[in-house]
Amino acid sequence: MHKRIDNALEMLKDGKWHSIREISQKSKLHECKIELLTNFLSAFSFLELNRQQKKARLSKAFTEFLKKI
C-alpha cells in the first residue's frame, strides 16, 4: 500500500492538476482511496483539491518539501 501512495505522490510532484481517475489508474489504488488521501492532504493544505472537477495538485510548499527528501 505504501508503494502505491508513494506512486501517487510521485505523480503529483510535477505541480500540475491531475484527475482523481488518472491518479487512481497510475497508482493502482481505488478511486475511493485516492479521494481519502487527497481529502486528508487537502485538510492540512498539502494539496489543492478541486472537488467539482475531481482534480488535485500538490501545494507548492509541499512539492518543494518532497523534492528535498
mmCIF file with all atom_site columns, N, CA and C in Angstrom:
data_model
loop_
_atom_site.group_PDB
_atom_site.id
_atom_site.type_symbol
_atom_site.label_atom_id
_atom_site.label_alt_id
_atom_site.label_comp_id
_atom_site.label_asym_id
_atom_site.label_entity_id
_atom_site.label_seq_id
_atom_site.pdbx_PDB_ins_code
_atom_site.Cartn_x
_atom_site.Cartn_y
_atom_site.Cartn_z
_atom_site.occupancy
_atom_site.B_iso_or_equiv
_atom_site.pdbx_formal_charge
_atom_site.auth_seq_id
_atom_site.auth_comp_id
_atom_site.auth_asym_id
_atom_site.auth_atom_id
_atom_site.pdbx_PDB_model_num
ATOM 1   N N  . MET A 1 1  ? 0.822   -1.195 0.000   1.00 0.00 ? 1  MET A N  1
ATOM 2   C CA . MET A 1 1  ? 0.000   0.000  0.000   1.00 0.00 ? 1  MET A CA 1
ATOM 3   C C  . MET A 1 1  ? 0.864   1.255  0.000   1.00 0.00 ? 1  MET A C  1
ATOM 4   N N  . HIS A 1 2  ? 1.949   1.251  0.794   1.00 0.00 ? 2  HIS A N  1
ATOM 5   C CA . HIS A 1 2  ? 2.807   2.438  0.873   1.00 0.00 ? 2  HIS A CA 1
ATOM 6   C C  . HIS A 1 2  ? 3.420   2.772  -0.479  1.00 0.00 ? 2  HIS A C  1
ATOM 7   N N  . LYS A 1 3  ? 3.803   1.762  -1.211  1.00 0.00 ? 3  LYS A N  1
ATOM 8   C CA . LYS A 1 3  ? 4.402   1.983  -2.533  1.00 0.00 ? 3  LYS A CA 1
ATOM 9   C C  . LYS A 1 3  ? 3.397   2.665  -3.454  1.00 0.00 ? 3  LYS A C  1
ATOM 10  N N  . ARG A 1 4  ? 2.147   2.275  -3.361  1.00 0.00 ? 4  ARG A N  1
ATOM 11  C CA . ARG A 1 4  ? 1.114   2.881  -4.206  1.00 0.00 ? 4  ARG A CA 1
ATOM 12  C C  . ARG A 1 4  ? 0.877   4.338  -3.827  1.00 0.00 ? 4  ARG A C  1
ATOM 13  N N  . ILE A 1 5  ? 0.914   4.625  -2.537  1.00 0.00 ? 5  ILE A N  1
ATOM 14  C CA . ILE A 1 5  ? 0.781   6.018  -2.097  1.00 0.00 ? 5  ILE A CA 1
ATOM 15  C C  . ILE A 1 5  ? 1.985   6.815  -2.579  1.00 0.00 ? 5  ILE A C  1
ATOM 16  N N  . ASP A 1 6  ? 3.168   6.230  -2.469  1.00 0.00 ? 6  ASP A N  1
ATOM 17  C CA . ASP A 1 6  ? 4.376   6.880  -2.996  1.00 0.00 ? 6  ASP A CA 1
ATOM 18  C C  . ASP A 1 6  ? 4.231   7.167  -4.486  1.00 0.00 ? 6  ASP A C  1
ATOM 19  N N  . ASN A 1 7  ? 3.672   6.217  -5.229  1.00 0.00 ? 7  ASN A N  1
ATOM 20  C CA . ASN A 1 7  ? 3.468   6.411  -6.668  1.00 0.00 ? 7  ASN A CA 1
ATOM 21  C C  . ASN A 1 7  ? 2.516   7.572  -6.934  1.00 0.00 ? 7  ASN A C  1
ATOM 22  N N  . ALA A 1 8  ? 1.465   7.676  -6.143  1.00 0.00 ? 8  ALA A N  1
ATOM 23  C CA . ALA A 1 8  ? 0.511   8.776  -6.304  1.00 0.00 ? 8  ALA A CA 1
ATOM 24  C C  . ALA A 1 8  ? 1.191   10.112 -6.021  1.00 0.00 ? 8  ALA A C  1
ATOM 25  N N  . LEU A 1 9  ? 1.966   10.186 -4.939  1.00 0.00 ? 9  LEU A N  1
ATOM 26  C CA . LEU A 1 9  ? 2.666   11.430 -4.598  1.00 0.00 ? 9  LEU A CA 1
ATOM 27  C C  . LEU A 1 9  ? 3.721   11.775 -5.637  1.00 0.00 ? 9  LEU A C  1
ATOM 28  N N  . GLU A 1 10 ? 4.417   10.772 -6.127  1.00 0.00 ? 10 GLU A N  1
ATOM 29  C CA . GLU A 1 10 ? 5.436   10.995 -7.157  1.00 0.00 ? 10 GLU A CA 1
ATOM 30  C C  . GLU A 1 10 ? 4.805   11.616 -8.398  1.00 0.00 ? 10 GLU A C  1
ATOM 31  N N  . MET A 1 11 ? 3.661   11.128 -8.766  1.00 0.00 ? 11 MET A N  1
ATOM 32  C CA . MET A 1 11 ? 2.954   11.662 -9.927  1.00 0.00 ? 11 MET A CA 1
ATOM 33  C C  . MET A 1 11 ? 2.549   13.118 -9.711  1.00 0.00 ? 11 MET A C  1
ATOM 34  N N  . LEU A 1 12 ? 2.141   13.440 -8.499  1.00 0.00 ? 12 LEU A N  1
ATOM 35  C CA . LEU A 1 12 ? 1.669   14.790 -8.189  1.00 0.00 ? 12 LEU A CA 1
ATOM 36  C C  . LEU A 1 12 ? 2.800   15.801 -8.002  1.00 0.00 ? 12 LEU A C  1
ATOM 37  N N  . LYS A 1 13 ? 4.033   15.324 -7.882  1.00 0.00 ? 13 LYS A N  1
ATOM 38  C CA . LYS A 1 13 ? 5.168   16.220 -7.638  1.00 0.00 ? 13 LYS A CA 1
ATOM 39  C C  . LYS A 1 13 ? 5.420   17.219 -8.756  1.00 0.00 ? 13 LYS A C  1
ATOM 40  N N  . ASP A 1 14 ? 4.820   17.000 -9.926  1.00 0.00 ? 14 ASP A N  1
ATOM 41  C CA . ASP A 1 14 ? 5.052   17.938 -11.029 1.00 0.00 ? 14 ASP A CA 1
ATOM 42  C C  . ASP A 1 14 ? 4.291   19.249 -10.851 1.00 0.00 ? 14 ASP A C  1
ATOM 43  N N  . GLY A 1 15 ? 3.407   19.322 -9.848  1.00 0.00 ? 15 GLY A N  1
ATOM 44  C CA . GLY A 1 15 ? 2.680   20.556 -9.565  1.00 0.00 ? 15 GLY A CA 1
ATOM 45  C C  . GLY A 1 15 ? 1.503   20.819 -10.486 1.00 0.00 ? 15 GLY A C  1
ATOM 46  N N  . LYS A 1 16 ? 1.232   19.904 -11.403 1.00 0.00 ? 16 LYS A N  1
ATOM 47  C CA . LYS A 1 16 ? 0.117   20.077 -12.343 1.00 0.00 ? 16 LYS A CA 1
ATOM 48  C C  . LYS A 1 16 ? -1.149  19.437 -11.779 1.00 0.00 ? 16 LYS A C  1
ATOM 49  N N  . TRP A 1 17 ? -2.282  19.863 -12.328 1.00 0.00 ? 17 TRP A N  1
ATOM 50  C CA . TRP A 1 17 ? -3.558  19.266 -11.951 1.00 0.00 ? 17 TRP A CA 1
ATOM 51  C C  . TRP A 1 17 ? -3.666  17.873 -12.559 1.00 0.00 ? 17 TRP A C  1
ATOM 52  N N  . HIS A 1 18 ? -4.125  16.924 -11.754 1.00 0.00 ? 18 HIS A N  1
ATOM 53  C CA . HIS A 1 18 ? -4.354  15.552 -12.205 1.00 0.00 ? 18 HIS A CA 1
ATOM 54  C C  . HIS A 1 18 ? -5.738  15.123 -11.726 1.00 0.00 ? 18 HIS A C  1
ATOM 55  N N  . SER A 1 19 ? -6.443  14.409 -12.576 1.00 0.00 ? 19 SER A N  1
ATOM 56  C CA . SER A 1 19 ? -7.767  13.926 -12.178 1.00 0.00 ? 19 SER A CA 1
ATOM 57  C C  . SER A 1 19 ? -7.611  12.780 -11.174 1.00 0.00 ? 19 SER A C  1
ATOM 58  N N  . ILE A 1 20 ? -8.626  12.634 -10.343 1.00 0.00 ? 20 ILE A N  1
ATOM 59  C CA . ILE A 1 20 ? -8.638  11.542 -9.371  1.00 0.00 ? 20 ILE A CA 1
ATOM 60  C C  . ILE A 1 20 ? -8.540  10.206 -10.107 1.00 0.00 ? 20 ILE A C  1
ATOM 61  N N  . ARG A 1 21 ? -9.225  10.109 -11.221 1.00 0.00 ? 21 ARG A N  1
ATOM 62  C CA . ARG A 1 21 ? -9.197  8.876  -12.018 1.00 0.00 ? 21 ARG A CA 1
ATOM 63  C C  . ARG A 1 21 ? -7.779  8.578  -12.510 1.00 0.00 ? 21 ARG A C  1
ATOM 64  N N  . GLU A 1 22 ? -7.095  9.599  -13.027 1.00 0.00 ? 22 GLU A N  1
ATOM 65  C CA . GLU A 1 22 ? -5.722  9.420  -13.526 1.00 0.00 ? 22 GLU A CA 1
ATOM 66  C C  . GLU A 1 22 ? -4.790  8.968  -12.403 1.00 0.00 ? 22 GLU A C  1
ATOM 67  N N  . ILE A 1 23 ? -4.909  9.611  -11.256 1.00 0.00 ? 23 ILE A N  1
ATOM 68  C CA . ILE A 1 23 ? -4.077  9.245  -10.101 1.00 0.00 ? 23 ILE A CA 1
ATOM 69  C C  . ILE A 1 23 ? -4.362  7.799  -9.700  1.00 0.00 ? 23 ILE A C  1
ATOM 70  N N  . SER A 1 24 ? -5.625  7.445  -9.690  1.00 0.00 ? 24 SER A N  1
ATOM 71  C CA . SER A 1 24 ? -6.036  6.088  -9.339  1.00 0.00 ? 24 SER A CA 1
ATOM 72  C C  . SER A 1 24 ? -5.451  5.061  -10.302 1.00 0.00 ? 24 SER A C  1
ATOM 73  N N  . GLN A 1 25 ? -5.556  5.338  -11.577 1.00 0.00 ? 25 GLN A N  1
ATOM 74  C CA . GLN A 1 25 ? -5.066  4.390  -12.579 1.00 0.00 ? 25 GLN A CA 1
ATOM 75  C C  . GLN A 1 25 ? -3.557  4.211  -12.505 1.00 0.00 ? 25 GLN A C  1
ATOM 76  N N  . LYS A 1 26 ? -2.829  5.304  -12.356 1.00 0.00 ? 26 LYS A N  1
ATOM 77  C CA . LYS A 1 26 ? -1.366  5.209  -12.364 1.00 0.00 ? 26 LYS A CA 1
ATOM 78  C C  . LYS A 1 26 ? -0.799  4.654  -11.061 1.00 0.00 ? 26 LYS A C  1
ATOM 79  N N  . SER A 1 27 ? -1.500  4.884  -9.957  1.00 0.00 ? 27 SER A N  1
ATOM 80  C CA . SER A 1 27 ? -1.009  4.380  -8.673  1.00 0.00 ? 27 SER A CA 1
ATOM 81  C C  . SER A 1 27 ? -1.557  2.995  -8.339  1.00 0.00 ? 27 SER A C  1
ATOM 82  N N  . LYS A 1 28 ? -2.574  2.576  -9.103  1.00 0.00 ? 28 LYS A N  1
ATOM 83  C CA . LYS A 1 28 ? -3.239  1.293  -8.880  1.00 0.00 ? 28 LYS A CA 1
ATOM 84  C C  . LYS A 1 28 ? -3.959  1.236  -7.528  1.00 0.00 ? 28 LYS A C  1
ATOM 85  N N  . LEU A 1 29 ? -4.411  2.409  -7.062  1.00 0.00 ? 29 LEU A N  1
ATOM 86  C CA . LEU A 1 29 ? -5.256  2.497  -5.873  1.00 0.00 ? 29 LEU A CA 1
ATOM 87  C C  . LEU A 1 29 ? -6.677  2.806  -6.330  1.00 0.00 ? 29 LEU A C  1
ATOM 88  N N  . HIS A 1 30 ? -7.658  2.252  -5.652  1.00 0.00 ? 30 HIS A N  1
ATOM 89  C CA . HIS A 1 30 ? -9.053  2.510  -5.989  1.00 0.00 ? 30 HIS A CA 1
ATOM 90  C C  . HIS A 1 30 ? -9.355  4.006  -5.812  1.00 0.00 ? 30 HIS A C  1
ATOM 91  N N  . GLU A 1 31 ? -10.256 4.522  -6.627  1.00 0.00 ? 31 GLU A N  1
ATOM 92  C CA . GLU A 1 31 ? -10.583 5.949  -6.578  1.00 0.00 ? 31 GLU A CA 1
ATOM 93  C C  . GLU A 1 31 ? -11.019 6.401  -5.187  1.00 0.00 ? 31 GLU A C  1
ATOM 94  N N  . CYS A 1 32 ? -11.752 5.565  -4.456  1.00 0.00 ? 32 CYS A N  1
ATOM 95  C CA . CYS A 1 32 ? -12.189 5.978  -3.114  1.00 0.00 ? 32 CYS A CA 1
ATOM 96  C C  . CYS A 1 32 ? -10.984 6.150  -2.182  1.00 0.00 ? 32 CYS A C  1
ATOM 97  N N  . LYS A 1 33 ? -9.938  5.359  -2.371  1.00 0.00 ? 33 LYS A N  1
ATOM 98  C CA . LYS A 1 33 ? -8.722  5.517  -1.551  1.00 0.00 ? 33 LYS A CA 1
ATOM 99  C C  . LYS A 1 33 ? -7.976  6.790  -1.940  1.00 0.00 ? 33 LYS A C  1
ATOM 100 N N  . ILE A 1 34 ? -7.961  7.109  -3.228  1.00 0.00 ? 34 ILE A N  1
ATOM 101 C CA . ILE A 1 34 ? -7.339  8.356  -3.675  1.00 0.00 ? 34 ILE A CA 1
ATOM 102 C C  . ILE A 1 34 ? -8.112  9.543  -3.115  1.00 0.00 ? 34 ILE A C  1
ATOM 103 N N  . GLU A 1 35 ? -9.430  9.445  -3.085  1.00 0.00 ? 35 GLU A N  1
ATOM 104 C CA . GLU A 1 35 ? -10.236 10.523 -2.510  1.00 0.00 ? 35 GLU A CA 1
ATOM 105 C C  . GLU A 1 35 ? -9.938  10.690 -1.025  1.00 0.00 ? 35 GLU A C  1
ATOM 106 N N  . LEU A 1 36 ? -9.774  9.593  -0.297  1.00 0.00 ? 36 LEU A N  1
ATOM 107 C CA . LEU A 1 36 ? -9.398  9.677  1.120   1.00 0.00 ? 36 LEU A CA 1
ATOM 108 C C  . LEU A 1 36 ? -8.039  10.358 1.281   1.00 0.00 ? 36 LEU A C  1
ATOM 109 N N  . LEU A 1 37 ? -7.088  9.946  0.462   1.00 0.00 ? 37 LEU A N  1
ATOM 110 C CA . LEU A 1 37 ? -5.745  10.517 0.515   1.00 0.00 ? 37 LEU A CA 1
ATOM 111 C C  . LEU A 1 37 ? -5.766  12.006 0.185   1.00 0.00 ? 37 LEU A C  1
ATOM 112 N N  . THR A 1 38 ? -6.452  12.372 -0.903  1.00 0.00 ? 38 THR A N  1
ATOM 113 C CA . THR A 1 38 ? -6.473  13.781 -1.311  1.00 0.00 ? 38 THR A CA 1
ATOM 114 C C  . THR A 1 38 ? -7.244  14.642 -0.313  1.00 0.00 ? 38 THR A C  1
ATOM 115 N N  . ASN A 1 39 ? -8.316  14.112 0.267   1.00 0.00 ? 39 ASN A N  1
ATOM 116 C CA . ASN A 1 39 ? -9.045  14.869 1.293   1.00 0.00 ? 39 ASN A CA 1
ATOM 117 C C  . ASN A 1 39 ? -8.168  15.116 2.515   1.00 0.00 ? 39 ASN A C  1
ATOM 118 N N  . PHE A 1 40 ? -7.413  14.103 2.926   1.00 0.00 ? 40 PHE A N  1
ATOM 119 C CA . PHE A 1 40 ? -6.508  14.246 4.065   1.00 0.00 ? 40 PHE A CA 1
ATOM 120 C C  . PHE A 1 40 ? -5.435  15.298 3.777   1.00 0.00 ? 40 PHE A C  1
ATOM 121 N N  . LEU A 1 41 ? -4.774  15.174 2.629   1.00 0.00 ? 41 LEU A N  1
ATOM 122 C CA . LEU A 1 41 ? -3.713  16.123 2.281   1.00 0.00 ? 41 LEU A CA 1
ATOM 123 C C  . LEU A 1 41 ? -4.265  17.539 2.129   1.00 0.00 ? 41 LEU A C  1
ATOM 124 N N  . SER A 1 42 ? -5.467  17.654 1.612   1.00 0.00 ? 42 SER A N  1
ATOM 125 C CA . SER A 1 42 ? -6.105  18.957 1.452   1.00 0.00 ? 42 SER A CA 1
ATOM 126 C C  . SER A 1 42 ? -6.437  19.586 2.810   1.00 0.00 ? 42 SER A C  1
ATOM 127 N N  . ALA A 1 43 ? -6.872  18.782 3.754   1.00 0.00 ? 43 ALA A N  1
ATOM 128 C CA . ALA A 1 43 ? -7.228  19.281 5.088   1.00 0.00 ? 43 ALA A CA 1
ATOM 129 C C  . ALA A 1 43 ? -6.045  19.951 5.780   1.00 0.00 ? 43 ALA A C  1
ATOM 130 N N  . PHE A 1 44 ? -4.830  19.528 5.444   1.00 0.00 ? 44 PHE A N  1
ATOM 131 C CA . PHE A 1 44 ? -3.627  20.098 6.041   1.00 0.00 ? 44 PHE A CA 1
ATOM 132 C C  . PHE A 1 44 ? -2.871  21.011 5.074   1.00 0.00 ? 44 PHE A C  1
ATOM 133 N N  . SER A 1 45 ? -3.552  21.419 4.002   1.00 0.00 ? 45 SER A N  1
ATOM 134 C CA . SER A 1 45 ? -3.012  22.356 2.995   1.00 0.00 ? 45 SER A CA 1
ATOM 135 C C  . SER A 1 45 ? -1.773  21.828 2.274   1.00 0.00 ? 45 SER A C  1
ATOM 136 N N  . PHE A 1 46 ? -1.637  20.513 2.210   1.00 0.00 ? 46 PHE A N  1
ATOM 137 C CA . PHE A 1 46 ? -0.549  19.915 1.438   1.00 0.00 ? 46 PHE A CA 1
ATOM 138 C C  . PHE A 1 46 ? -0.934  19.761 -0.027  1.00 0.00 ? 46 PHE A C  1
ATOM 139 N N  . LEU A 1 47 ? -2.224  19.894 -0.301  1.00 0.00 ? 47 LEU A N  1
ATOM 140 C CA . LEU A 1 47 ? -2.741  19.623 -1.631  1.00 0.00 ? 47 LEU A CA 1
ATOM 141 C C  . LEU A 1 47 ? -3.921  20.548 -1.912  1.00 0.00 ? 47 LEU A C  1
ATOM 142 N N  . GLU A 1 48 ? -4.018  20.992 -3.157  1.00 0.00 ? 48 GLU A N  1
ATOM 143 C CA . GLU A 1 48 ? -5.182  21.754 -3.604  1.00 0.00 ? 48 GLU A CA 1
ATOM 144 C C  . GLU A 1 48 ? -6.130  20.766 -4.259  1.00 0.00 ? 48 GLU A C  1
ATOM 145 N N  . LEU A 1 49 ? -7.391  20.853 -3.892  1.00 0.00 ? 49 LEU A N  1
ATOM 146 C CA . LEU A 1 49 ? -8.377  19.902 -4.383  1.00 0.00 ? 49 LEU A CA 1
ATOM 147 C C  . LEU A 1 49 ? -9.531  20.652 -5.024  1.00 0.00 ? 49 LEU A C  1
ATOM 148 N N  . ASN A 1 50 ? -9.790  20.348 -6.280  1.00 0.00 ? 50 ASN A N  1
ATOM 149 C CA . ASN A 1 50 ? -10.947 20.893 -6.984  1.00 0.00 ? 50 ASN A CA 1
ATOM 150 C C  . ASN A 1 50 ? -12.011 19.801 -6.956  1.00 0.00 ? 50 ASN A C  1
ATOM 151 N N  . ARG A 1 51 ? -12.931 19.930 -6.016  1.00 0.00 ? 51 ARG A N  1
ATOM 152 C CA . ARG A 1 51 ? -13.932 18.879 -5.822  1.00 0.00 ? 51 ARG A CA 1
ATOM 153 C C  . ARG A 1 51 ? -14.919 18.790 -6.982  1.00 0.00 ? 51 ARG A C  1
ATOM 154 N N  . GLN A 1 52 ? -15.222 19.921 -7.613  1.00 0.00 ? 52 GLN A N  1
ATOM 155 C CA . GLN A 1 52 ? -16.168 19.902 -8.732  1.00 0.00 ? 52 GLN A CA 1
ATOM 156 C C  . GLN A 1 52 ? -15.604 19.136 -9.924  1.00 0.00 ? 52 GLN A C  1
ATOM 157 N N  . GLN A 1 53 ? -14.351 19.416 -10.256 1.00 0.00 ? 53 GLN A N  1
ATOM 158 C CA . GLN A 1 53 ? -13.730 18.760 -11.411 1.00 0.00 ? 53 GLN A CA 1
ATOM 159 C C  . GLN A 1 53 ? -13.024 17.462 -11.037 1.00 0.00 ? 53 GLN A C  1
ATOM 160 N N  . LYS A 1 54 ? -12.993 17.155 -9.739  1.00 0.00 ? 54 LYS A N  1
ATOM 161 C CA . LYS A 1 54 ? -12.305 15.963 -9.234  1.00 0.00 ? 54 LYS A CA 1
ATOM 162 C C  . LYS A 1 54 ? -10.857 15.934 -9.706  1.00 0.00 ? 54 LYS A C  1
ATOM 163 N N  . LYS A 1 55 ? -10.159 17.041 -9.399  1.00 0.00 ? 55 LYS A N  1
ATOM 164 C CA . LYS A 1 55 ? -8.744  17.162 -9.744  1.00 0.00 ? 55 LYS A CA 1
ATOM 165 C C  . LYS A 1 55 ? -7.966  17.589 -8.511  1.00 0.00 ? 55 LYS A C  1
ATOM 166 N N  . ALA A 1 56 ? -6.682  17.256 -8.515  1.00 0.00 ? 56 ALA A N  1
ATOM 167 C CA . ALA A 1 56 ? -5.831  17.586 -7.381  1.00 0.00 ? 56 ALA A CA 1
ATOM 168 C C  . ALA A 1 56 ? -4.434  17.939 -7.858  1.00 0.00 ? 56 ALA A C  1
ATOM 169 N N  . ARG A 1 57 ? -3.766  18.759 -7.058  1.00 0.00 ? 57 ARG A N  1
ATOM 170 C CA . ARG A 1 57 ? -2.345  19.034 -7.267  1.00 0.00 ? 57 ARG A CA 1
ATOM 171 C C  . ARG A 1 57 ? -1.742  19.373 -5.913  1.00 0.00 ? 57 ARG A C  1
ATOM 172 N N  . LEU A 1 58 ? -0.478  19.042 -5.768  1.00 0.00 ? 58 LEU A N  1
ATOM 173 C CA . LEU A 1 58 ? 0.201   19.335 -4.509  1.00 0.00 ? 58 LEU A CA 1
ATOM 174 C C  . LEU A 1 58 ? 0.435   20.830 -4.381  1.00 0.00 ? 58 LEU A C  1
ATOM 175 N N  . SER A 1 59 ? 0.420   21.310 -3.148  1.00 0.00 ? 59 SER A N  1
ATOM 176 C CA . SER A 1 59 ? 0.742   22.716 -2.912  1.00 0.00 ? 59 SER A CA 1
ATOM 177 C C  . SER A 1 59 ? 2.220   22.936 -3.243  1.00 0.00 ? 59 SER A C  1
ATOM 178 N N  . LYS A 1 60 ? 2.557   24.163 -3.558  1.00 0.00 ? 60 LYS A N  1
ATOM 179 C CA . LYS A 1 60 ? 3.953   24.470 -3.906  1.00 0.00 ? 60 LYS A CA 1
ATOM 180 C C  . LYS A 1 60 ? 4.891   24.162 -2.748  1.00 0.00 ? 60 LYS A C  1
ATOM 181 N N  . ALA A 1 61 ? 4.479   24.508 -1.541  1.00 0.00 ? 61 ALA A N  1
ATOM 182 C CA . ALA A 1 61 ? 5.333   24.264 -0.377  1.00 0.00 ? 61 ALA A CA 1
ATOM 183 C C  . ALA A 1 61 ? 5.570   22.767 -0.162  1.00 0.00 ? 61 ALA A C  1
ATOM 184 N N  . PHE A 1 62 ? 4.528   21.967 -0.299  1.00 0.00 ? 62 PHE A N  1
ATOM 185 C CA . PHE A 1 62 ? 4.679   20.525 -0.103  1.00 0.00 ? 62 PHE A CA 1
ATOM 186 C C  . PHE A 1 62 ? 5.485   19.898 -1.234  1.00 0.00 ? 62 PHE A C  1
ATOM 187 N N  . THR A 1 63 ? 5.314   20.419 -2.444  1.00 0.00 ? 63 THR A N  1
ATOM 188 C CA . THR A 1 63 ? 6.103   19.939 -3.581  1.00 0.00 ? 63 THR A CA 1
ATOM 189 C C  . THR A 1 63 ? 7.586   20.174 -3.325  1.00 0.00 ? 63 THR A C  1
ATOM 190 N N  . GLU A 1 64 ? 7.922   21.363 -2.858  1.00 0.00 ? 64 GLU A N  1
ATOM 191 C CA . GLU A 1 64 ? 9.322   21.671 -2.551  1.00 0.00 ? 64 GLU A CA 1
ATOM 192 C C  . GLU A 1 64 ? 9.853   20.772 -1.441  1.00 0.00 ? 64 GLU A C  1
ATOM 193 N N  . PHE A 1 65 ? 9.042   20.524 -0.432  1.00 0.00 ? 65 PHE A N  1
ATOM 194 C CA . PHE A 1 65 ? 9.439   19.636 0.653   1.00 0.00 ? 65 PHE A CA 1
ATOM 195 C C  . PHE A 1 65 ? 9.745   18.231 0.126   1.00 0.00 ? 65 PHE A C  1
ATOM 196 N N  . LEU A 1 66 ? 8.861   17.688 -0.709  1.00 0.00 ? 66 LEU A N  1
ATOM 197 C CA . LEU A 1 66 ? 9.067   16.338 -1.248  1.00 0.00 ? 66 LEU A CA 1
ATOM 198 C C  . LEU A 1 66 ? 10.314  16.248 -2.117  1.00 0.00 ? 66 LEU A C  1
ATOM 199 N N  . LYS A 1 67 ? 10.627  17.319 -2.825  1.00 0.00 ? 67 LYS A N  1
ATOM 200 C CA . LYS A 1 67 ? 11.822  17.314 -3.672  1.00 0.00 ? 67 LYS A CA 1
ATOM 201 C C  . LYS A 1 67 ? 13.100  17.267 -2.843  1.00 0.00 ? 67 LYS A C  1
ATOM 202 N N  . LYS A 1 68 ? 13.035  17.765 -1.614  1.00 0.00 ? 68 LYS A N  1
ATOM 203 C CA . LYS A 1 68 ? 14.220  17.807 -0.755  1.00 0.00 ? 68 LYS A CA 1
ATOM 204 C C  . LYS A 1 68 ? 14.468  16.498 -0.019  1.00 0.00 ? 68 LYS A C  1
ATOM 205 N N  . ILE A 1 69 ? 13.451  15.671 0.106   1.00 0.00 ? 69 ILE A N  1
ATOM 206 C CA . ILE A 1 69 ? 13.652  14.425 0.869   1.00 0.00 ? 69 ILE A CA 1
ATOM 207 C C  . ILE A 1 69 ? 13.880  13.247 -0.044  1.00 0.00 ? 69 ILE A C  1
#
